[in-house]
JSON list of N, CA and C in Angstrom, two decimals:
[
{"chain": "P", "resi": 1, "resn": "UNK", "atom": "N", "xyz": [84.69, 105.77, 117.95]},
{"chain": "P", "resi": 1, "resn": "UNK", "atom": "CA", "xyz": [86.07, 105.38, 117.69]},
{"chain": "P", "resi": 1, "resn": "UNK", "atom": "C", "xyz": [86.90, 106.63, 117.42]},
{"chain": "P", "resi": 2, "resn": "UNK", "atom": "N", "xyz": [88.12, 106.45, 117.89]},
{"chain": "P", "resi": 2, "resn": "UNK", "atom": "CA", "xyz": [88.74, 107.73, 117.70]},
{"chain": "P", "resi": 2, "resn": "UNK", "atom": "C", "xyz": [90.20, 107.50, 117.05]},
{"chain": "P", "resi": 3, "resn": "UNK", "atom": "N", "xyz": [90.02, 108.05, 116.01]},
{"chain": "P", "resi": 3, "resn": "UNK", "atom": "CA", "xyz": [91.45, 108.04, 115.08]},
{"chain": "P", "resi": 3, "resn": "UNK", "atom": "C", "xyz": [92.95, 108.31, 115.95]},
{"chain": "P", "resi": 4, "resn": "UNK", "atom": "N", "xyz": [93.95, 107.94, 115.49]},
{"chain": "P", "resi": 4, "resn": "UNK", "atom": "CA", "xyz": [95.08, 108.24, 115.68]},
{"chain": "P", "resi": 4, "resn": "UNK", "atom": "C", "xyz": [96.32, 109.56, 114.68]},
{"chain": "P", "resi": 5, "resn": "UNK", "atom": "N", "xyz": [96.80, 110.18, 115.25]},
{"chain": "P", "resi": 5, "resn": "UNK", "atom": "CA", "xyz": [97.33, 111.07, 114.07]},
{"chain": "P", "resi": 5, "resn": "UNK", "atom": "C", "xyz": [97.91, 110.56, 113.18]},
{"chain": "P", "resi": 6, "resn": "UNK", "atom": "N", "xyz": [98.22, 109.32, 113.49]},
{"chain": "P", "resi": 6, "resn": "UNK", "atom": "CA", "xyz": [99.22, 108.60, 112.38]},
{"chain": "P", "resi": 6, "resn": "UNK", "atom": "C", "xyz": [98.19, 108.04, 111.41]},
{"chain": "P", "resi": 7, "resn": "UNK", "atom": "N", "xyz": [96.83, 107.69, 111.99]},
{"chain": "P", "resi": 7, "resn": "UNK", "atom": "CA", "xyz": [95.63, 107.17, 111.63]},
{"chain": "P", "resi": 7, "resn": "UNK", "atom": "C", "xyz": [95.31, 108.21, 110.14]},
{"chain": "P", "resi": 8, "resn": "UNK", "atom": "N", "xyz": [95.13, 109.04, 110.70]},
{"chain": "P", "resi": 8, "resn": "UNK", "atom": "CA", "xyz": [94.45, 110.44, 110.16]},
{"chain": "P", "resi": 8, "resn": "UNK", "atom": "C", "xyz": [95.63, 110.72, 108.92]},
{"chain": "P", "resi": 9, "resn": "UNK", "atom": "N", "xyz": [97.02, 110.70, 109.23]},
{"chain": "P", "resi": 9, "resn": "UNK", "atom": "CA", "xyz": [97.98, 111.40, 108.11]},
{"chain": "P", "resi": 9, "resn": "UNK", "atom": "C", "xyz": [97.80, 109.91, 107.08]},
{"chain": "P", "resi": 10, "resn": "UNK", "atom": "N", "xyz": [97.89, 108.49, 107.79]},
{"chain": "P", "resi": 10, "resn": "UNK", "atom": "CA", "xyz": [97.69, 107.88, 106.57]},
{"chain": "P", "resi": 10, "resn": "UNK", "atom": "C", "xyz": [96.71, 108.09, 105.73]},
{"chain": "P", "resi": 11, "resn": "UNK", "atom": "N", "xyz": [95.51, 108.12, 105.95]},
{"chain": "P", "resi": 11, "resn": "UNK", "atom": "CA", "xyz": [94.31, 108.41, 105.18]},
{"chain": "P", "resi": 11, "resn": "UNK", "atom": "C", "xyz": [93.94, 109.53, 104.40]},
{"chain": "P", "resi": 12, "resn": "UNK", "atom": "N", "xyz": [94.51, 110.78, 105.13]},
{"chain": "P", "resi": 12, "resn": "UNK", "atom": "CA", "xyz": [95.18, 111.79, 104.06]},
{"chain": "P", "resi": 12, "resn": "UNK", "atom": "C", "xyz": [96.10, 111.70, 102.99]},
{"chain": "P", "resi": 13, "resn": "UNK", "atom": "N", "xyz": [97.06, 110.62, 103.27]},
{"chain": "P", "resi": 13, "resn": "UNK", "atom": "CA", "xyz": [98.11, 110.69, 101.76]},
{"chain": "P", "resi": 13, "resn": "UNK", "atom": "C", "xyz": [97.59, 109.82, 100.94]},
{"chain": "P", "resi": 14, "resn": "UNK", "atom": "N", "xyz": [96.72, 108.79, 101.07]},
{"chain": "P", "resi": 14, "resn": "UNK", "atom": "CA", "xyz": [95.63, 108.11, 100.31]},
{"chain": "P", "resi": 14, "resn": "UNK", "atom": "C", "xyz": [94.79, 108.44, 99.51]},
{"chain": "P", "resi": 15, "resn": "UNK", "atom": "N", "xyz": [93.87, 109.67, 100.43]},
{"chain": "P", "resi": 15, "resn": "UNK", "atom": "CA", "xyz": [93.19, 110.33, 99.68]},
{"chain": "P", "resi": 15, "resn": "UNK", "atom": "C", "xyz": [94.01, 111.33, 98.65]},
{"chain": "P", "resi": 16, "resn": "UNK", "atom": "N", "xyz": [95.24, 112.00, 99.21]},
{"chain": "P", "resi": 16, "resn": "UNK", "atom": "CA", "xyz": [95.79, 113.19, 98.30]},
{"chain": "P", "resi": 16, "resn": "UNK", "atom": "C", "xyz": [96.63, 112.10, 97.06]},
{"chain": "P", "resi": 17, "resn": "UNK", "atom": "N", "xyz": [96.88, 110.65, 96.78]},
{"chain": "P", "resi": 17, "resn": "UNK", "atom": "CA", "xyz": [97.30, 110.04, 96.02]},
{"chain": "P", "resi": 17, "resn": "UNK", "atom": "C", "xyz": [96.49, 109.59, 95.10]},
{"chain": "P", "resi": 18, "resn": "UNK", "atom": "N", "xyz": [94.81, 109.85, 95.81]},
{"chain": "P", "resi": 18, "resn": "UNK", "atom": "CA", "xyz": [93.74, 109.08, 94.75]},
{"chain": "P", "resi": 18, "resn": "UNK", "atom": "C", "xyz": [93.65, 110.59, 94.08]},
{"chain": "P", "resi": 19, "resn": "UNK", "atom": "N", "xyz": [93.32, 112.08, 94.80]},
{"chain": "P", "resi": 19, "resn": "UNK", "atom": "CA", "xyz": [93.30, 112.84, 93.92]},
{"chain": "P", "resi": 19, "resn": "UNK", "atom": "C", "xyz": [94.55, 113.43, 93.12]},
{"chain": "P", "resi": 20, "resn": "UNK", "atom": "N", "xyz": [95.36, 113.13, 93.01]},
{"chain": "P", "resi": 20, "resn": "UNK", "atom": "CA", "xyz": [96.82, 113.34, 91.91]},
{"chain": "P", "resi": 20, "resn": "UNK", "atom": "C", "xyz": [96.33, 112.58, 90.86]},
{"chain": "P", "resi": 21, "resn": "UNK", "atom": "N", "xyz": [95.63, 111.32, 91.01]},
{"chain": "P", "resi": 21, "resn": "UNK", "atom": "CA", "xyz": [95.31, 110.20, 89.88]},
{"chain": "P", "resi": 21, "resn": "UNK", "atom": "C", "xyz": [94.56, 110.77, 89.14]},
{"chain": "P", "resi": 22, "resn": "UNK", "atom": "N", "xyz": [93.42, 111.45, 90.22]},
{"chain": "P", "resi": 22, "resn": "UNK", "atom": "CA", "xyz": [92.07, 112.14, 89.23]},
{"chain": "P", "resi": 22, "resn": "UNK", "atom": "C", "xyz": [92.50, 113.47, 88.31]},
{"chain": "P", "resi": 23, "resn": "UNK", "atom": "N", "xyz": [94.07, 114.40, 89.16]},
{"chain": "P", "resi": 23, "resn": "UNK", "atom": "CA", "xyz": [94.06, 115.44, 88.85]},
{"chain": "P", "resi": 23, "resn": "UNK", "atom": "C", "xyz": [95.13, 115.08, 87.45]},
{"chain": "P", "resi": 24, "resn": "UNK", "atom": "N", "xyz": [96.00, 114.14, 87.29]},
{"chain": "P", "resi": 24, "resn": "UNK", "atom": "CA", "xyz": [96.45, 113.46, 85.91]},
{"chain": "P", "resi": 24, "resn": "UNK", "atom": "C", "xyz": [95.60, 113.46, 84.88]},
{"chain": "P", "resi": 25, "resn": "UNK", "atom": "N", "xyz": [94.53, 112.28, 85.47]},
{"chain": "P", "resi": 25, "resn": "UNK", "atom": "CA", "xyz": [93.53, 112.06, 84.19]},
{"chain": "P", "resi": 25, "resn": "UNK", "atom": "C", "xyz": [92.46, 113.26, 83.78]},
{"chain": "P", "resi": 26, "resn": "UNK", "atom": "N", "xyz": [91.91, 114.09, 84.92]},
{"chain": "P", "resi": 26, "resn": "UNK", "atom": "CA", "xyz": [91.70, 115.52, 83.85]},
{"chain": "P", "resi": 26, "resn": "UNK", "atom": "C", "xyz": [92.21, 115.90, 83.40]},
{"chain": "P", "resi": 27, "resn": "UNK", "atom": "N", "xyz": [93.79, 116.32, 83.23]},
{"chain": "P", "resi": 27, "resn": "UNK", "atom": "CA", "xyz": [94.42, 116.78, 82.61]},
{"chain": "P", "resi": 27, "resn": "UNK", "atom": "C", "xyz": [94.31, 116.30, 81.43]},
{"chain": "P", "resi": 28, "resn": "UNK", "atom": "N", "xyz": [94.95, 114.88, 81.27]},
{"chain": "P", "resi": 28, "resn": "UNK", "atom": "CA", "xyz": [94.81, 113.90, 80.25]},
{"chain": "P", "resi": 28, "resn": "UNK", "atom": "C", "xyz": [93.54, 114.45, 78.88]},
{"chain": "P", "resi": 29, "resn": "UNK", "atom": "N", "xyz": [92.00, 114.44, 80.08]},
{"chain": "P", "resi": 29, "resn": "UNK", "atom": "CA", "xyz": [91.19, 114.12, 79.50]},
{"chain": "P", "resi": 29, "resn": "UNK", "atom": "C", "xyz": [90.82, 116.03, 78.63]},
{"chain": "P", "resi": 30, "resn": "UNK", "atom": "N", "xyz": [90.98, 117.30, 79.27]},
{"chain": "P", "resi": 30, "resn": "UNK", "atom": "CA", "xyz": [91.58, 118.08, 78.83]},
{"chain": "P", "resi": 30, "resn": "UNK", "atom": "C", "xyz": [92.17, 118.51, 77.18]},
{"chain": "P", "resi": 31, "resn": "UNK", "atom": "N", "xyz": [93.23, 118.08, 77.46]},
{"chain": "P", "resi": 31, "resn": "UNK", "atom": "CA", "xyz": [94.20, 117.63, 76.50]},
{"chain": "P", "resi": 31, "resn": "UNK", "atom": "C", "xyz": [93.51, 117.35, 75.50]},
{"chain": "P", "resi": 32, "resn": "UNK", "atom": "N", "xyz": [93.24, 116.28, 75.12]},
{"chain": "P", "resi": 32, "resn": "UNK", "atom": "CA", "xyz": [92.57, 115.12, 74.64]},
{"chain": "P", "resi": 32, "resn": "UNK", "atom": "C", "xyz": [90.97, 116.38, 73.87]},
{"chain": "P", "resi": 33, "resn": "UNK", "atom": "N", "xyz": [90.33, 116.72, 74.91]},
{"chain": "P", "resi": 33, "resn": "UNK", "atom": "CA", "xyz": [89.32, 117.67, 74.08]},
{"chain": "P", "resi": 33, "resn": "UNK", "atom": "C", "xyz": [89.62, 118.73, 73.26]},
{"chain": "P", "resi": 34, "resn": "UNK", "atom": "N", "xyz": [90.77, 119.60, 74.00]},
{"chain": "P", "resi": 34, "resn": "UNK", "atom": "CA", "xyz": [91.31, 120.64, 73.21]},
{"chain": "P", "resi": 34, "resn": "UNK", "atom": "C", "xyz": [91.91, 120.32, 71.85]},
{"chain": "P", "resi": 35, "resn": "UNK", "atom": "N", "xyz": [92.39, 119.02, 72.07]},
{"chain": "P", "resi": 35, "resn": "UNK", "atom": "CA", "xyz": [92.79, 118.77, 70.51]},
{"chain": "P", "resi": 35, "resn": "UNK", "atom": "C", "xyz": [92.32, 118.02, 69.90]},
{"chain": "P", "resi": 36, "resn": "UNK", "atom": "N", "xyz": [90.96, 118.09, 70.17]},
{"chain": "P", "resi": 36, "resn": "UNK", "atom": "CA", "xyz": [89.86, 117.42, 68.94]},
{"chain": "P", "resi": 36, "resn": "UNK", "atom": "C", "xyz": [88.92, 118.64, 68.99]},
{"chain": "P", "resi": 37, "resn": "UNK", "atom": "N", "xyz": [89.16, 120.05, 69.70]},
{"chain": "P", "resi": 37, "resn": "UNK", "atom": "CA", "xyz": [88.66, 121.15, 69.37]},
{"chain": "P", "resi": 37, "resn": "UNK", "atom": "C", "xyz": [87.43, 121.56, 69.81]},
{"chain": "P", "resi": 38, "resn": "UNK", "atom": "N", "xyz": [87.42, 120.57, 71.15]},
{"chain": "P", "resi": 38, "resn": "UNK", "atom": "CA", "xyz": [86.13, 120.67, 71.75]},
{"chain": "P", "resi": 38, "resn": "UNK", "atom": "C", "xyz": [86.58, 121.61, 73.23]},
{"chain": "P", "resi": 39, "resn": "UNK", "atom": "N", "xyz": [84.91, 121.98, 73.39]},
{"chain": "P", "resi": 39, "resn": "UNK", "atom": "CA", "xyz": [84.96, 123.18, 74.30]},
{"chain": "P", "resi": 39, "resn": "UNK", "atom": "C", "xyz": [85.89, 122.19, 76.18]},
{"chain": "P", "resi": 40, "resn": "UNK", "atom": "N", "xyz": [86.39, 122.80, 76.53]},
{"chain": "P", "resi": 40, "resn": "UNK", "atom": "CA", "xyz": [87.26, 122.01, 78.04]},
{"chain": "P", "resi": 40, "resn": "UNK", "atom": "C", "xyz": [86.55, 123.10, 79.30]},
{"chain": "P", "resi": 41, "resn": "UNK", "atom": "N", "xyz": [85.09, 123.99, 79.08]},
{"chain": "P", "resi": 41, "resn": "UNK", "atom": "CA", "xyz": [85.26, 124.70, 80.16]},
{"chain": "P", "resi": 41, "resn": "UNK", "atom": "C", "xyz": [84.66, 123.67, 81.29]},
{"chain": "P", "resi": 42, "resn": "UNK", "atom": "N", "xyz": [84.17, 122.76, 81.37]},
{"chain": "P", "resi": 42, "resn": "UNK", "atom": "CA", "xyz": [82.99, 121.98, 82.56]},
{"chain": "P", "resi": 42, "resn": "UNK", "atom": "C", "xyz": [84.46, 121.08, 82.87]},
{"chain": "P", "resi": 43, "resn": "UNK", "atom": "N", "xyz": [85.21, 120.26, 81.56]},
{"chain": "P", "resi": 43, "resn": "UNK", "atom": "CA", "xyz": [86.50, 120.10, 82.34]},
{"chain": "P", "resi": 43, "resn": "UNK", "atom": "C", "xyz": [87.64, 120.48, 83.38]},
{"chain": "P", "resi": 44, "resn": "UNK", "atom": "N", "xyz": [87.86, 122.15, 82.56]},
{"chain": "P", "resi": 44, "resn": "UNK", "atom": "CA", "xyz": [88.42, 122.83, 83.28]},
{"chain": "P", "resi": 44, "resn": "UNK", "atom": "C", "xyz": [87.85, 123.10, 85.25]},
{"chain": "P", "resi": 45, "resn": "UNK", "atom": "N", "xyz": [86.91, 123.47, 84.71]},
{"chain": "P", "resi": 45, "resn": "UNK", "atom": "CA", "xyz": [86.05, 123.75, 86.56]},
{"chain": "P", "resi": 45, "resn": "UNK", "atom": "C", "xyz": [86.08, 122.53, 87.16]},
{"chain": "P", "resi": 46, "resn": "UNK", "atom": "N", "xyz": [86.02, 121.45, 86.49]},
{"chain": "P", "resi": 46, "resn": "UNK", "atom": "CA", "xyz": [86.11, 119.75, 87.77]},
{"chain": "P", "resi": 46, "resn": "UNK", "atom": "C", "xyz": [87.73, 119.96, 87.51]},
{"chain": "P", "resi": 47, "resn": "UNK", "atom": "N", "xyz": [88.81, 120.71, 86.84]},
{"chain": "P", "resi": 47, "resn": "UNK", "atom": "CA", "xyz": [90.63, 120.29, 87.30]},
{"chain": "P", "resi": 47, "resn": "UNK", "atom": "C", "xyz": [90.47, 121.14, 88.53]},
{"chain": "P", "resi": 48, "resn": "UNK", "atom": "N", "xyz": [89.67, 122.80, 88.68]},
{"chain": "P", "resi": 48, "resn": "UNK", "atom": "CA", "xyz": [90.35, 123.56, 89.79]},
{"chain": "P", "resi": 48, "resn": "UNK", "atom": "C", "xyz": [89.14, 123.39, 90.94]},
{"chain": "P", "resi": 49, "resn": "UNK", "atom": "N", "xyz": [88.43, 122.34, 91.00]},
{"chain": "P", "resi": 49, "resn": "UNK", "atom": "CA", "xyz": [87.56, 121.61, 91.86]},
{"chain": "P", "resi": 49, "resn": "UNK", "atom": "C", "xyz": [89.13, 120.49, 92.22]},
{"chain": "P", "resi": 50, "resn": "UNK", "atom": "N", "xyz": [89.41, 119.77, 91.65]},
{"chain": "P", "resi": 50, "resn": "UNK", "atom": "CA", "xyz": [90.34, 119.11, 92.22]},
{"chain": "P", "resi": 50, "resn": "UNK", "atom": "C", "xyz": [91.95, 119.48, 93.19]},
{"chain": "P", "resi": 51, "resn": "UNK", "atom": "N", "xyz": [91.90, 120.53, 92.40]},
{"chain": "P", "resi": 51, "resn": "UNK", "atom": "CA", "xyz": [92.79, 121.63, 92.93]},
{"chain": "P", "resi": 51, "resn": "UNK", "atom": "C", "xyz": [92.72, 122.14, 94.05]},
{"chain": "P", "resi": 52, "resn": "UNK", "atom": "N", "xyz": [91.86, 122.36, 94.26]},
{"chain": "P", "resi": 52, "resn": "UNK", "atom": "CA", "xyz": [91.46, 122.80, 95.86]},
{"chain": "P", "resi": 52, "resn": "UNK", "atom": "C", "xyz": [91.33, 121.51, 96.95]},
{"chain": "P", "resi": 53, "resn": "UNK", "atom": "N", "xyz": [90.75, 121.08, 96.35]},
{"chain": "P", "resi": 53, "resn": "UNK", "atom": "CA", "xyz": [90.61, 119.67, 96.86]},
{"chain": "P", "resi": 53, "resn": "UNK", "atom": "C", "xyz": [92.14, 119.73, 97.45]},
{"chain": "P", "resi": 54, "resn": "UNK", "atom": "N", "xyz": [92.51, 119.33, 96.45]},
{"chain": "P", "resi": 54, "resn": "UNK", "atom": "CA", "xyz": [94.47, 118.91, 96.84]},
{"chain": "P", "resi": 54, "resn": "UNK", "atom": "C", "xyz": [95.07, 119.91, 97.63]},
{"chain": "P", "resi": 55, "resn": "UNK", "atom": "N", "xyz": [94.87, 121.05, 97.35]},
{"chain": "P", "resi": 55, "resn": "UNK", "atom": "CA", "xyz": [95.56, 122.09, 98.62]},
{"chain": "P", "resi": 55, "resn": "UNK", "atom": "C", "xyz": [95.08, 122.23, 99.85]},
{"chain": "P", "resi": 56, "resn": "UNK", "atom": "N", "xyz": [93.62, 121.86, 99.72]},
{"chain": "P", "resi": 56, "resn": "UNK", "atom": "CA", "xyz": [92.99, 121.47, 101.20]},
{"chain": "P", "resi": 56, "resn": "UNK", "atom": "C", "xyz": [93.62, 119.99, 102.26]},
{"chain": "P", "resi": 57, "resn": "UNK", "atom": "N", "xyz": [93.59, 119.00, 101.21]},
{"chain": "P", "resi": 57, "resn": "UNK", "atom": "CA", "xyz": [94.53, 117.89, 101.75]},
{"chain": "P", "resi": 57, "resn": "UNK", "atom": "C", "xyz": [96.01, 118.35, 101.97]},
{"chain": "P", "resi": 58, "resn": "UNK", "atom": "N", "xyz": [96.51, 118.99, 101.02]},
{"chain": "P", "resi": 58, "resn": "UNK", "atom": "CA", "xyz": [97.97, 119.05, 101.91]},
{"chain": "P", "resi": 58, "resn": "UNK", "atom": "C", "xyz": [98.08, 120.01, 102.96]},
{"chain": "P", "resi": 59, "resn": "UNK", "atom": "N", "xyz": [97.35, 120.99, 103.26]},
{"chain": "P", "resi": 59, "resn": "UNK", "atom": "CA", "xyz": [96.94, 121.63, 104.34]},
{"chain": "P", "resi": 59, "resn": "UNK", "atom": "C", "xyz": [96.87, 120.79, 105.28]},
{"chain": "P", "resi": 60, "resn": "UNK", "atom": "N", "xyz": [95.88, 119.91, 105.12]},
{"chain": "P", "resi": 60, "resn": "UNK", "atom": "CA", "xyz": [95.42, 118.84, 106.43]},
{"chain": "P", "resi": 60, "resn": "UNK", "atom": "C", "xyz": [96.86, 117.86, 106.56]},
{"chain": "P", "resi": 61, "resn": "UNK", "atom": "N", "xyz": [97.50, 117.36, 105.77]},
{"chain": "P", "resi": 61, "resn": "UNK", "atom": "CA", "xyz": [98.80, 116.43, 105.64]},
{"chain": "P", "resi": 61, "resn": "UNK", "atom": "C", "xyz": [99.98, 117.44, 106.34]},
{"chain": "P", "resi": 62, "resn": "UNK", "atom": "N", "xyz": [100.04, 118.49, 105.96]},
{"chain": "P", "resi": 62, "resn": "UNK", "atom": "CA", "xyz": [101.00, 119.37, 106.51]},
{"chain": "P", "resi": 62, "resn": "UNK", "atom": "C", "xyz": [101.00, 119.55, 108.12]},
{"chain": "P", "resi": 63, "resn": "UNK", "atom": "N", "xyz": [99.25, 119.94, 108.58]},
{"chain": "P", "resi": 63, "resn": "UNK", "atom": "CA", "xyz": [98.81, 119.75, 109.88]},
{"chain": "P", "resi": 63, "resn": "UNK", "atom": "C", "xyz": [98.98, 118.71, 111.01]},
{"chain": "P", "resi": 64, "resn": "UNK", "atom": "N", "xyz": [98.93, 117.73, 110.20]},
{"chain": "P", "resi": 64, "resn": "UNK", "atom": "CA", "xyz": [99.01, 116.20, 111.10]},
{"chain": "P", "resi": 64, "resn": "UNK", "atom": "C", "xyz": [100.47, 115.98, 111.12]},
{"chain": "P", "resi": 65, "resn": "UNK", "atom": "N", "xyz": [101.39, 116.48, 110.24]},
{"chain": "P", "resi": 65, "resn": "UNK", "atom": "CA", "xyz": [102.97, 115.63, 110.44]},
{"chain": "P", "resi": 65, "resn": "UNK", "atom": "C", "xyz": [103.20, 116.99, 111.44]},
{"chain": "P", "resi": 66, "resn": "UNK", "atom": "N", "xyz": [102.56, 118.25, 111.53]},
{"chain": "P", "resi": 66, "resn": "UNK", "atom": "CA", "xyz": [103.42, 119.04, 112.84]},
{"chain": "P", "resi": 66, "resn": "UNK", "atom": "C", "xyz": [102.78, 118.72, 114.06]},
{"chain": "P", "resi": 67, "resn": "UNK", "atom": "N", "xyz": [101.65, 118.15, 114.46]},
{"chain": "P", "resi": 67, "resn": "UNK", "atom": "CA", "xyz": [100.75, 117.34, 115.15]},
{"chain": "P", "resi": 67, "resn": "UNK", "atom": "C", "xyz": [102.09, 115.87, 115.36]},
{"chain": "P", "resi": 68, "resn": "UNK", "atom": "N", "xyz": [102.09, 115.19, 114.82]},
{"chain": "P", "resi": 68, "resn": "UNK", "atom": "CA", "xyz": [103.02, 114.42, 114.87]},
{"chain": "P", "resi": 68, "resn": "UNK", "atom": "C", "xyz": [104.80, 114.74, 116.14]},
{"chain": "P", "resi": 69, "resn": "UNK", "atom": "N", "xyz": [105.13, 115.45, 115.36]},
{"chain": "P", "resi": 69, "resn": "UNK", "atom": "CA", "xyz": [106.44, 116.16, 115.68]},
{"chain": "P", "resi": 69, "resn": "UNK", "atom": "C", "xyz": [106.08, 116.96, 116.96]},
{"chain": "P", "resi": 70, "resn": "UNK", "atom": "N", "xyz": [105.22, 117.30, 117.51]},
{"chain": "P", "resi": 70, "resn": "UNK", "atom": "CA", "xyz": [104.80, 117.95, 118.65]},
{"chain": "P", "resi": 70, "resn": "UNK", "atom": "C", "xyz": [103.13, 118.04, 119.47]},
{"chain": "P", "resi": 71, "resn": "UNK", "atom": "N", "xyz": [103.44, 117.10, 119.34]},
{"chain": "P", "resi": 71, "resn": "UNK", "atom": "CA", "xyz": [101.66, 115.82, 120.08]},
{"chain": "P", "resi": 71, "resn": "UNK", "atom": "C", "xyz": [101.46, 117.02, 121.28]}
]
């Protein structure tokens, strides 16, 4: 089966909307340790694991709407 670009950019802003959710609630969860004075480094490394994550998707989201605009 073979995707469509429109296929492909929806499923990218899906995925880059589920990781904004995840990259909120580390934050959240973060937060939340630092001020009960607990150590955030294994937190910290899964926020800039998500981070990349997300700049890799908008890379790919950025790719497909100029894919789009010039098929």
């Amino acid at each position: 089966m073979t995707w469509s670009v429109a296929d492909e950019l929806a499923v990218t802003k899906r995925h880059l909307a589920e990781e904004e959710v995840r990259r909120s609630a580390q934050i959240s969860l973060i937060e939340t340790l630092r001020g009960g004075g607990q150590s955030t480094a294994e937190t910290a490394h899964v926020l800039r694991e998500i981070e990349a994550t997300l700049a890799t998707l908008r890379a790919r989201r950025l790719s497909l709407e100029a894919l789009q605009r010039h098929p």
